[in-house]
Tab-separated table of C-alpha atoms in Angstrom:
chain	number	residue	atom	x	y	z
E	3	MET	CA	40.971	179.167	147.207
E	4	SER	CA	44.081	180.441	148.752
E	5	ASP	CA	45.577	183.615	147.569
E	6	ASP	CA	49.002	182.059	147.469
E	7	ARG	CA	50.506	182.012	143.976
E	8	PHE	CA	53.150	179.803	142.596
E	9	GLU	CA	56.232	181.717	141.778
E	10	PRO	CA	58.175	180.948	138.666
E	11	TYR	CA	60.657	178.188	139.174
E	12	ASP	CA	64.103	179.633	139.724
E	13	ASP	CA	66.927	177.136	139.287
E	14	HIS	CA	69.422	179.305	141.054
E	15	GLU	CA	67.109	179.881	143.946
E	16	HIS	CA	66.221	176.231	144.001
E	17	GLY	CA	69.846	175.381	144.111
E	18	ARG	CA	70.359	177.592	147.116
E	19	GLU	CA	67.395	176.064	148.900
E	20	ARG	CA	68.672	172.535	148.061
E	21	ASP	CA	71.914	173.381	149.700
E	22	HIS	CA	70.037	174.119	152.899
E	23	GLY	CA	67.478	171.357	152.510
E	24	GLU	CA	68.784	169.430	155.489
E	25	HIS	CA	67.877	172.318	157.860
E	26	GLU	CA	64.680	173.678	156.414
E	27	GLY	CA	61.439	171.934	155.655
E	28	ASP	CA	60.859	173.759	152.367
E	29	GLY	CA	64.369	172.753	151.323
E	30	GLU	CA	63.440	169.122	151.774
E	31	ARG	CA	60.376	169.532	149.592
E	32	HIS	CA	62.231	171.361	146.904
E	33	GLY	CA	64.984	168.782	147.170
E	34	ASP	CA	62.405	166.068	146.438
E	35	LEU	CA	61.145	167.957	143.426
E	36	ASP	CA	64.681	168.485	142.250
E	37	ALA	CA	65.411	164.800	142.549
E	38	GLY	CA	62.400	163.962	140.435
E	39	ALA	CA	63.014	166.610	137.829
E	40	HIS	CA	66.764	166.056	137.422
E	41	ALA	CA	67.195	162.336	137.788
E	42	GLY	CA	70.164	161.502	135.600
E	43	PRO	CA	73.626	160.251	135.602
E	44	GLY	CA	74.773	163.156	137.772
E	45	ASN	CA	71.961	162.840	140.355
E	46	GLY	CA	70.652	159.888	142.260
E	47	THR	CA	66.928	159.468	142.790
E	48	ASP	CA	67.507	159.704	146.542
E	49	GLY	CA	68.807	163.240	146.199
E	50	THR	CA	72.424	162.358	146.609
E	51	ARG	CA	75.043	163.779	144.317
E	52	GLY	CA	76.027	161.243	141.634
E	53	ARG	CA	79.302	160.859	139.745
E	54	ASP	CA	79.599	163.077	136.699
E	55	THR	CA	79.359	161.343	133.336
E	56	PRO	CA	82.717	161.308	131.580
E	57	GLY	CA	82.806	163.655	128.669
E	58	ARG	CA	79.782	165.715	129.797
E	59	PRO	CA	79.816	168.949	131.846
E	60	GLU	CA	78.027	169.046	135.139
E	61	GLY	CA	74.367	169.894	134.801
E	62	ALA	CA	74.311	169.024	131.079
E	63	ALA	CA	71.283	166.836	131.604
E	64	GLY	CA	68.347	169.129	131.338
E	65	SER	CA	65.122	168.765	133.278
E	66	GLY	CA	63.038	165.857	132.082
E	67	GLY	CA	65.963	164.299	130.123
E	68	ALA	CA	66.087	160.483	129.704
E	69	ALA	CA	68.603	158.523	131.746
E	70	ARG	CA	71.834	157.821	129.798
E	71	ILE	CA	73.742	155.135	131.659
E	72	PRO	CA	76.482	153.611	129.424
E	73	PRO	CA	76.100	149.819	128.940
E	74	PRO	CA	78.900	147.554	130.151
E	75	ARG	CA	81.654	146.938	127.661
E	76	THR	CA	81.383	143.661	125.698
E	77	SER	CA	84.273	141.230	126.127
E	78	VAL	CA	85.999	140.073	122.983
E	79	GLU	CA	85.535	136.477	124.096
E	80	ASP	CA	81.716	136.907	123.898
E	81	THR	CA	81.718	138.213	120.301
E	82	GLY	CA	82.769	134.952	118.662
E	83	GLN	CA	85.562	136.768	116.873
E	84	PRO	CA	89.066	135.371	116.951
E	85	LEU	CA	91.287	136.746	119.650
E	86	PRO	CA	93.927	139.125	118.450
E	87	ALA	CA	97.227	137.453	117.808
E	88	VAL	CA	99.826	138.060	120.403
E	89	ALA	CA	103.286	138.329	118.984
E	90	PRO	CA	105.550	135.866	120.748
E	91	GLU	CA	108.460	137.337	122.487
E	92	PRO	CA	111.680	136.514	120.644
E	93	GLU	CA	113.719	133.915	122.418
E	94	PRO	CA	117.248	134.960	123.094
E	95	GLU	CA	119.716	133.032	120.972
E	96	PRO	CA	121.762	130.603	123.040
E	97	GLU	CA	125.318	131.540	123.387
E	98	PRO	CA	127.741	129.021	121.797
E	99	LEU	CA	129.463	126.707	124.204
E	100	THR	CA	133.094	127.678	124.684
E	101	LEU	CA	135.411	124.865	125.818
E	102	GLU	CA	139.124	124.606	126.251
E	103	HIS	CA	141.206	122.610	123.793
E	104	ARG	CA	141.945	119.810	126.288
E	105	VAL	CA	138.191	119.444	127.005
E	106	LEU	CA	137.369	119.293	123.280
E	107	THR	CA	140.069	116.681	122.782
E	108	SER	CA	138.612	114.541	125.547
E	109	LEU	CA	135.174	114.741	123.886
E	110	LEU	CA	136.339	113.348	120.541
E	111	GLY	CA	135.602	109.729	121.548
E	112	ALA	CA	132.113	110.593	122.762
E	113	TRP	CA	131.507	112.607	119.570
E	114	ALA	CA	132.548	109.633	117.393
E	115	LEU	CA	130.028	107.465	119.277
E	116	ALA	CA	127.312	110.185	118.905
E	117	ALA	CA	127.132	110.402	122.691
E	118	CYS	CA	127.679	114.177	123.055
E	119	THR	CA	124.993	116.691	123.880
E	120	PRO	CA	123.932	118.916	120.985
E	121	ASP	CA	125.917	121.848	122.401
E	122	GLU	CA	129.038	119.717	122.910
E	123	ALA	CA	128.711	118.228	119.403
E	124	ALA	CA	128.418	121.717	117.885
E	125	ALA	CA	131.476	122.882	119.820
E	126	VAL	CA	133.493	119.837	118.738
E	127	GLU	CA	132.503	120.146	115.087
E	128	GLU	CA	133.375	123.852	115.064
E	129	HIS	CA	136.752	123.052	116.586
E	130	LEU	CA	137.415	120.318	114.004
E	131	GLY	CA	137.293	122.930	111.286
E	132	ASP	CA	140.179	124.809	112.885
E	133	CYS	CA	142.370	122.050	114.350
E	134	GLY	CA	143.883	119.622	111.861
E	135	ALA	CA	145.274	117.257	114.543
E	136	CYS	CA	141.889	116.846	116.191
E	137	ALA	CA	140.172	116.457	112.807
E	138	GLU	CA	142.527	113.582	111.918
E	139	GLU	CA	141.925	111.951	115.324
E	140	ALA	CA	138.166	112.319	114.900
E	141	ARG	CA	138.317	110.701	111.460
E	142	ARG	CA	140.277	107.774	112.869
E	143	LEU	CA	137.859	107.320	115.768
E	144	ARG	CA	134.840	107.450	113.451
E	145	GLY	CA	136.410	104.676	111.337
E	146	ALA	CA	137.029	102.579	114.457
E	147	VAL	CA	133.394	102.987	115.535
E	148	GLY	CA	132.260	101.535	112.205
E	149	LEU	CA	134.274	98.382	112.971
E	150	LEU	CA	132.673	97.869	116.394
E	151	GLN	CA	129.298	96.781	115.059
E	152	ARG	CA	128.273	96.861	111.414
E	153	PRO	CA	124.624	97.674	110.671
E	154	GLU	CA	122.628	94.512	110.134
E	155	SER	CA	119.261	93.963	108.580
E	156	LEU	CA	116.378	93.064	110.864
E	157	ASP	CA	115.199	90.668	108.201
E	158	LEU	CA	115.857	86.981	108.634
E	159	ASP	CA	118.692	85.334	106.815
E	160	PRO	CA	117.306	84.158	103.461
E	161	GLY	CA	119.090	80.863	103.935
E	162	LEU	CA	117.425	80.161	107.296
E	163	ARG	CA	114.317	78.625	105.776
E	164	THR	CA	116.371	76.357	103.528
E	165	ARG	CA	118.565	75.194	106.399
E	166	VAL	CA	115.579	74.438	108.590
E	167	LEU	CA	113.869	72.490	105.825
E	168	VAL	CA	117.039	70.533	105.012
E	169	SER	CA	117.484	69.638	108.652
E	170	CYS	CA	113.880	68.526	108.978
E	171	LEU	CA	113.895	66.538	105.751
E	172	LYS	CA	117.033	64.687	106.812
E	173	ARG	CA	115.191	63.389	109.849
E	174	ARG	CA	111.931	62.695	108.051
E	175	PRO	CA	112.208	62.520	104.245
E	176	PRO	CA	109.105	63.861	102.453
E	177	ARG	CA	106.794	61.441	100.716
E	178	VAL	CA	106.650	63.838	97.757
E	179	PRO	CA	109.941	65.776	97.577
E	180	VAL	CA	110.256	69.119	95.795
E	181	PRO	CA	112.655	68.787	92.823
E	182	ASP	CA	115.947	70.609	93.205
E	183	TRP	CA	115.221	72.768	90.164
E	184	ALA	CA	111.969	73.975	91.801
E	185	ALA	CA	113.458	74.620	95.282
E	186	ALA	CA	114.618	78.139	94.395
E	187	TYR	CA	111.136	79.106	93.229
E	188	ASP	CA	109.617	77.632	96.369
E	189	ALA	CA	112.031	79.605	98.576
E	190	GLU	CA	111.788	82.943	96.720
E	191	THR	CA	108.001	82.946	96.620
E	192	ALA	CA	107.918	82.203	100.352
E	193	ARG	CA	110.337	85.101	101.009
E	194	LEU	CA	108.307	87.562	98.952
E	195	ASP	CA	105.077	86.465	100.617
E	196	ALA	CA	106.661	87.026	104.030
E	197	LEU	CA	107.498	90.580	102.951
E	198	LEU	CA	103.929	91.225	101.765
E	199	GLN	CA	102.042	89.822	104.727
E	200	ASP	CA	102.184	92.954	106.909
E	201	PHE	CA	101.599	95.484	104.127
E	202	GLY	CA	98.776	97.992	104.538
E	203	ASP	CA	96.974	99.969	101.861
E	204	THR	CA	99.746	102.538	101.785
E	205	GLU	CA	102.417	99.950	100.968
E	206	TRP	CA	100.283	98.169	98.357
E	207	HIS	CA	99.879	101.444	96.483
E	208	ALA	CA	103.514	102.508	96.839
E	209	PRO	CA	105.012	103.394	93.408
E	210	VAL	CA	107.476	100.893	91.916
E	211	ARG	CA	109.677	101.573	88.891
E	212	LEU	CA	110.220	98.462	86.775
E	213	ARG	CA	113.497	98.539	84.817
E	214	TRP	CA	114.773	96.557	81.857
E	215	TYR	CA	116.753	96.956	78.622
E	216	GLU	CA	115.160	97.182	75.219
E	217	ALA	CA	117.164	97.713	72.007
E	218	ASP	CA	120.216	98.361	74.152
E	219	GLU	CA	118.482	101.238	75.900
E	220	ALA	CA	117.364	101.403	79.527
E	221	THR	CA	113.574	101.345	79.783
E	222	THR	CA	111.322	101.921	82.760
E	223	ARG	CA	107.653	101.483	83.546
E	224	ARG	CA	105.855	102.879	86.616
E	225	THR	CA	103.380	100.714	88.552
E	226	THR	CA	102.584	99.868	92.164
E	227	VAL	CA	103.424	97.052	94.546
E	228	ALA	CA	100.080	95.442	93.728
E	229	GLY	CA	100.806	95.916	90.030
E	230	VAL	CA	104.098	93.981	90.418
E	231	ILE	CA	102.310	91.040	92.048
E	232	ALA	CA	99.741	91.094	89.246
E	233	HIS	CA	102.670	90.975	86.759
E	234	LEU	CA	104.190	87.938	88.527
E	235	THR	CA	100.789	86.199	88.516
E	236	ALA	CA	100.372	86.784	84.774
E	237	VAL	CA	103.838	85.453	83.836
E	238	ASP	CA	103.671	82.512	86.234
E	239	GLY	CA	100.520	81.652	84.349
E	240	LEU	CA	102.735	80.552	81.405
E	241	VAL	CA	104.110	77.735	83.568
E	242	ALA	CA	100.629	76.984	84.906
E	243	ALA	CA	99.286	76.622	81.368
E	244	ALA	CA	102.145	74.292	80.431
E	245	LEU	CA	101.300	72.065	83.412
E	246	GLY	CA	97.569	71.972	82.575
E	247	LEU	CA	96.561	74.259	85.442
E	248	THR	CA	94.070	77.098	85.235
E	249	ASP	CA	95.347	80.216	83.501
E	250	PRO	CA	94.902	83.171	85.899
E	251	LEU	CA	94.099	85.492	82.973
E	252	GLY	CA	91.171	83.428	81.762
E	253	ASP	CA	89.465	85.228	78.885
E	254	LEU	CA	91.934	88.085	79.159
E	255	ALA	CA	94.802	85.941	77.855
E	256	PRO	CA	96.181	87.516	74.610
E	257	GLU	CA	96.934	85.559	71.467
E	258	GLN	CA	100.599	86.468	71.682
E	259	ALA	CA	101.610	84.730	74.903
E	260	THR	CA	104.675	86.833	75.706
E	261	PRO	CA	105.315	87.976	79.304
E	262	SER	CA	104.854	91.641	78.424
E	263	ALA	CA	101.662	91.048	76.425
E	264	ARG	CA	100.112	88.998	79.239
E	265	THR	CA	101.069	91.604	81.798
E	266	GLU	CA	99.542	94.462	79.815
E	267	ALA	CA	96.369	92.427	79.217
E	268	PHE	CA	96.058	91.724	82.929
E	269	TRP	CA	96.581	95.375	83.881
E	270	ARG	CA	94.083	96.578	81.251
E	271	GLY	CA	91.445	93.977	82.104
E	272	ALA	CA	91.354	94.882	85.784
E	273	HIS	CA	88.200	96.863	86.611
E	274	HIS	CA	90.123	98.767	89.289
E	275	PRO	CA	93.827	99.302	89.939
E	276	PRO	CA	95.307	96.187	91.572
E	277	THR	CA	95.158	96.195	95.374
E	278	HIS	CA	96.079	93.782	98.178
E	279	SER	CA	93.483	91.388	96.752
E	280	VAL	CA	96.067	90.157	94.197
E	281	ARG	CA	98.175	88.541	96.909
E	282	ALA	CA	95.939	85.542	97.664
E	283	PRO	CA	95.543	84.387	93.981
E	284	TRP	CA	99.285	84.812	93.374
E	285	ARG	CA	100.246	82.824	96.463
E	286	ALA	CA	97.709	80.098	95.714
E	287	GLN	CA	99.132	79.755	92.217
E	288	THR	CA	102.694	79.436	93.515
E	289	HIS	CA	101.599	76.635	95.843
E	290	ASP	CA	99.840	74.883	92.964
E	291	LEU	CA	102.929	75.085	90.769
E	292	VAL	CA	105.272	73.636	93.412
E	293	ARG	CA	102.793	70.911	94.306
E	294	THR	CA	102.216	69.961	90.686
E	295	VAL	CA	105.902	69.729	89.687
E	296	SER	CA	106.542	67.692	92.818
E	297	LEU	CA	103.758	65.219	92.027
E	298	THR	CA	104.729	64.824	88.372
E	299	GLY	CA	108.247	63.735	89.292
E	300	SER	CA	111.666	64.645	87.955
E	301	GLY	CA	110.750	63.624	84.375
E	302	ALA	CA	108.476	66.695	84.111
E	303	GLY	CA	111.504	68.959	84.031
E	304	ARG	CA	111.755	68.610	80.263
E	305	THR	CA	108.185	69.806	79.592
E	306	PRO	CA	108.420	72.822	77.241
E	307	VAL	CA	107.114	76.168	78.485
E	308	SER	CA	106.364	78.714	75.791
E	309	TYR	CA	107.334	82.358	76.346
E	310	GLY	CA	105.883	83.467	73.032
E	311	GLY	CA	109.021	83.970	70.971
E	312	TYR	CA	110.973	81.084	72.522
E	313	GLU	CA	110.623	78.038	74.772
E	314	LEU	CA	112.323	76.867	77.969
E	315	PRO	CA	112.195	73.427	79.500
E	316	LEU	CA	110.232	73.346	82.736
E	317	HIS	CA	113.300	73.031	84.973
E	318	ASP	CA	114.770	76.198	83.422
E	319	ALA	CA	111.403	77.975	83.470
E	320	MET	CA	111.131	77.402	87.209
E	321	GLN	CA	114.625	78.872	87.669
E	322	ASP	CA	113.556	81.835	85.547
E	323	ARG	CA	110.461	82.374	87.667
E	324	ALA	CA	112.535	82.187	90.863
E	325	PHE	CA	114.962	84.751	89.439
E	326	GLU	CA	112.181	87.189	88.512
E	327	CYS	CA	110.495	86.726	91.887
E	328	TRP	CA	113.702	87.735	93.648
E	329	VAL	CA	114.360	90.697	91.332
E	330	HIS	CA	110.851	92.078	91.753
E	331	GLY	CA	111.002	91.357	95.496
E	332	GLU	CA	113.973	93.760	95.577
E	333	ASP	CA	111.943	96.296	93.562
E	334	ILE	CA	109.097	96.099	96.135
E	335	ALA	CA	111.475	96.252	99.122
E	336	GLU	CA	113.154	99.327	97.646
E	337	ALA	CA	109.779	101.004	97.168
E	338	VAL	CA	108.853	100.559	100.871
E	339	ASP	CA	112.427	101.139	102.091
E	340	TYR	CA	112.927	97.632	103.491
E	341	PRO	CA	116.077	95.486	103.288
E	342	TYR	CA	115.988	92.435	101.007
E	343	GLU	CA	118.918	90.077	100.717
E	344	PRO	CA	119.975	88.042	97.651
E	345	PRO	CA	119.070	84.337	97.499
E	346	THR	CA	121.192	81.646	99.102
E	347	GLY	CA	124.385	80.672	97.301
E	348	ARG	CA	122.974	77.415	95.986
E	349	HIS	CA	119.906	79.054	94.522
E	350	LEU	CA	121.852	82.020	93.192
E	351	HIS	CA	124.233	79.667	91.423
E	352	GLY	CA	121.315	78.046	89.607
E	353	MET	CA	120.110	81.449	88.386
E	354	VAL	CA	123.581	82.440	87.165
E	355	ASP	CA	123.946	79.110	85.421
E	356	LEU	CA	120.685	79.593	83.540
E	357	ALA	CA	121.742	83.046	82.335
E	358	ALA	CA	125.199	81.790	81.295
E	359	ARG	CA	123.665	78.928	79.301
E	360	MET	CA	121.295	81.326	77.532
E	361	LEU	CA	123.985	83.804	76.515
E	362	PRO	CA	125.155	81.959	73.298
E	363	ALA	CA	121.619	81.934	71.878
E	364	VAL	CA	121.123	85.587	72.799
E	365	LEU	CA	124.432	86.485	71.116
E	366	GLU	CA	123.294	84.713	67.965
E	367	ALA	CA	119.948	86.578	67.966
E	368	ARG	CA	121.768	89.899	68.360
E	369	ARG	CA	124.137	88.951	65.526
E	370	GLN	CA	121.203	88.306	63.232
E	371	ALA	CA	119.680	91.627	64.218
E	372	GLY	CA	122.927	93.433	63.346
E	373	ARG	CA	123.845	94.424	66.893
E	374	GLU	CA	127.110	92.493	67.135
E	375	VAL	CA	130.325	94.517	67.576
E	376	SER	CA	132.983	91.833	67.564
E	377	THR	CA	134.338	91.025	64.072
E	378	GLY	CA	136.542	88.029	64.771
E	379	ARG	CA	133.889	85.363	64.295
E	380	ARG	CA	135.080	81.922	63.184
E	381	LEU	CA	132.535	79.403	62.036
E	382	GLY	CA	133.147	75.733	62.836
E	383	ALA	CA	131.386	72.403	63.090
E	384	ALA	CA	128.726	71.886	65.689
E	385	GLY	CA	130.319	70.864	68.982
E	386	ALA	CA	133.785	72.048	67.892
E	387	PRO	CA	135.631	74.445	70.188
E	388	GLY	CA	135.522	78.119	69.235
E	389	ARG	CA	136.350	81.524	70.493
E	390	SER	CA	135.253	81.780	74.133
E	391	LEU	CA	134.865	84.303	76.920
E	392	ARG	CA	135.503	83.237	80.503
E	393	LEU	CA	132.757	84.437	82.825
E	394	GLU	CA	133.975	84.387	86.396
E	395	ILE	CA	131.352	84.904	89.089
E	396	GLU	CA	132.678	85.787	92.490
E	397	GLY	CA	131.109	85.531	95.921
E	398	SER	CA	128.018	83.580	96.841
E	399	GLY	CA	126.799	81.343	94.009
E	400	GLY	CA	130.067	81.808	92.145
E	401	GLY	CA	131.785	79.713	89.537
E	402	GLU	CA	133.263	79.920	86.040
E	403	TRP	CA	131.611	79.465	82.630
E	404	LEU	CA	133.163	79.472	79.160
E	405	ILE	CA	130.800	81.284	76.826
E	406	PRO	CA	131.123	80.362	73.084
E	407	LEU	CA	131.091	83.553	71.071
E	408	ASP	CA	130.816	82.351	67.455
E	409	SER	CA	127.810	79.997	67.543
E	410	PRO	CA	125.382	78.474	70.067
E	411	ALA	CA	126.423	75.056	68.686
E	412	ALA	CA	130.106	75.674	69.441
E	413	ARG	CA	131.765	74.488	72.596
E	414	GLY	CA	133.466	76.811	75.004
E	415	SER	CA	137.199	76.186	75.162
E	416	ALA	CA	139.916	77.466	77.492
E	417	GLU	CA	142.422	77.107	74.625
E	418	HIS	CA	140.411	79.538	72.519
E	419	GLU	CA	139.718	82.044	75.303
E	420	VAL	CA	139.863	85.621	74.002
E	421	ALA	CA	138.438	87.583	76.955
E	422	HIS	CA	137.797	87.298	80.664
E	423	ILE	CA	135.328	89.230	82.807
E	424	ALA	CA	134.673	88.943	86.577
E	425	LEU	CA	131.545	89.986	88.406
E	426	ASP	CA	129.820	89.391	91.710
E	427	GLY	CA	126.999	86.848	91.520
E	428	SER	CA	124.191	89.181	92.538
E	429	GLU	CA	125.639	91.933	90.326
E	430	PHE	CA	125.530	89.665	87.291
E	431	CYS	CA	121.929	88.769	87.980
E	432	ARG	CA	121.035	92.442	88.285
E	433	LEU	CA	122.732	93.014	84.945
E	434	ALA	CA	120.613	90.252	83.418
E	435	ALA	CA	117.537	91.837	85.012
E	436	GLY	CA	118.301	95.254	83.469
E	437	HIS	CA	118.893	96.905	86.842
E	438	VAL	CA	122.604	97.586	86.203
E	439	SER	CA	123.984	99.057	83.016
E	440	PRO	CA	126.654	97.096	81.108
E	441	GLN	CA	129.087	99.961	81.567
E	442	GLU	CA	128.858	99.696	85.361
E	443	ALA	CA	128.595	95.937	85.782
E	444	ALA	CA	132.003	94.372	85.149
E	445	ALA	CA	134.450	94.480	88.033
E	446	GLY	CA	137.343	93.186	85.921
E	447	GLN	CA	137.910	92.957	82.165
E	448	VAL	CA	140.790	91.408	80.259
E	449	GLY	CA	141.072	90.677	76.561
E	450	ASP	CA	138.976	91.460	73.495
E	451	LYS	CA	137.018	94.593	74.394
E	452	ALA	CA	134.495	94.132	71.553
E	453	ALA	CA	133.704	90.588	72.705
E	454	ILE	CA	133.321	91.782	76.328
E	455	ARG	CA	130.930	94.516	75.226
E	456	ASP	CA	128.894	92.027	73.182
E	457	VAL	CA	128.487	89.670	76.133
E	458	LEU	CA	127.588	92.425	78.619
E	459	LEU	CA	124.984	93.889	76.234
E	460	ALA	CA	123.616	90.436	75.537
E	461	ALA	CA	123.240	89.802	79.274
E	462	ALA	CA	121.324	93.100	79.699
E	463	SER	CA	119.114	92.345	76.686
E	464	MET	CA	117.816	89.191	78.418
E	465	SER	CA	115.843	91.481	80.757
E	466	ARG	CA	112.169	92.133	80.143
E	467	ILE	CA	109.267	93.745	81.917
């Protein structure tokens, strides 16, 4: 054995030898040992000096210590966590456009035509609040723009179908003509069906508010577009039953065959709320009614149709059904925000005439119920002239009717006229439908105020669900 002994390891001495390891052989050997003993973040395994670990003093890694290399930082995108919200930089507010008075004056025409840019329009409108002369000129120009082209409905003229049919029938008369008293029903059901044909589920379930008068009070009932068509189907079934056709209610038909009772029975008997599936049965029934009255001839017009508490001859019942089809067509069009024009003048005149002829009987029923206000009643023989009110209907479907006030059997007389009211044709029909209040309906009133009020309330009381 050699007598050489290993000296205790001296770090300071070793350090000095490591400094000279490139020149001395022993320094190289000790440098190798030092690299093995002090491998760490501050020393490379090849003996080179490493970068000091942040936050640790040099030489803090003792001999034999484990390597402590910090892992790479994890990106926030790799964690699956939402990225931190970055507050948007506030946009600078645009400075208001400043224009001279002569420039603003020249822009008034473009502003009236809505042809200005937003900044120009804002500048003009701000100027109009300060300049009275320009404000007056702008008002005049806006009024002139309204005269250039009035807004028109995209819907077809309701009289177009009638004019086309009349023209065709003049050239080739039908083998089975539709009676005149059924033509309005034929036209109004066709118009309503044309409105319904493009409806989707949203439109069929759109809410509709039905309006009518009951005991001189406005009444409403909420349903849907499909519910309105179900209502029309149920009430049209009264005419179908009178003609011997199948009743659409079947076993659901109530004992009291009033329009409201049949409607409620139809709504209650449906397993699900009415949907677009009600359109096809309703339209098929309208075709059957028109075809049947056409085949039975003009003599069928006197066939009685029961409405539960009263009866109407078939020719009046068909006018009544045309009237209700138009009124509820307006209700549906209003629910889906679509324009819907009144019927043609000829058809509207027939509806007004029916309501005017029914007024004396309605007045008598109200008198018996104690709802009459007028106190100047004079009883006379049947057919004798009596106190009368002149009903003047203006516009399309207009005319004049003398309404006997004392008895349905009395005859209207110009010599005994005590009052005169004037209304537009469509306005009078809306009054009779309960869509316009009696206080808002009359455009002109002259004469006995109590008699006028009785007639207007009687017209509103003819409405029903």
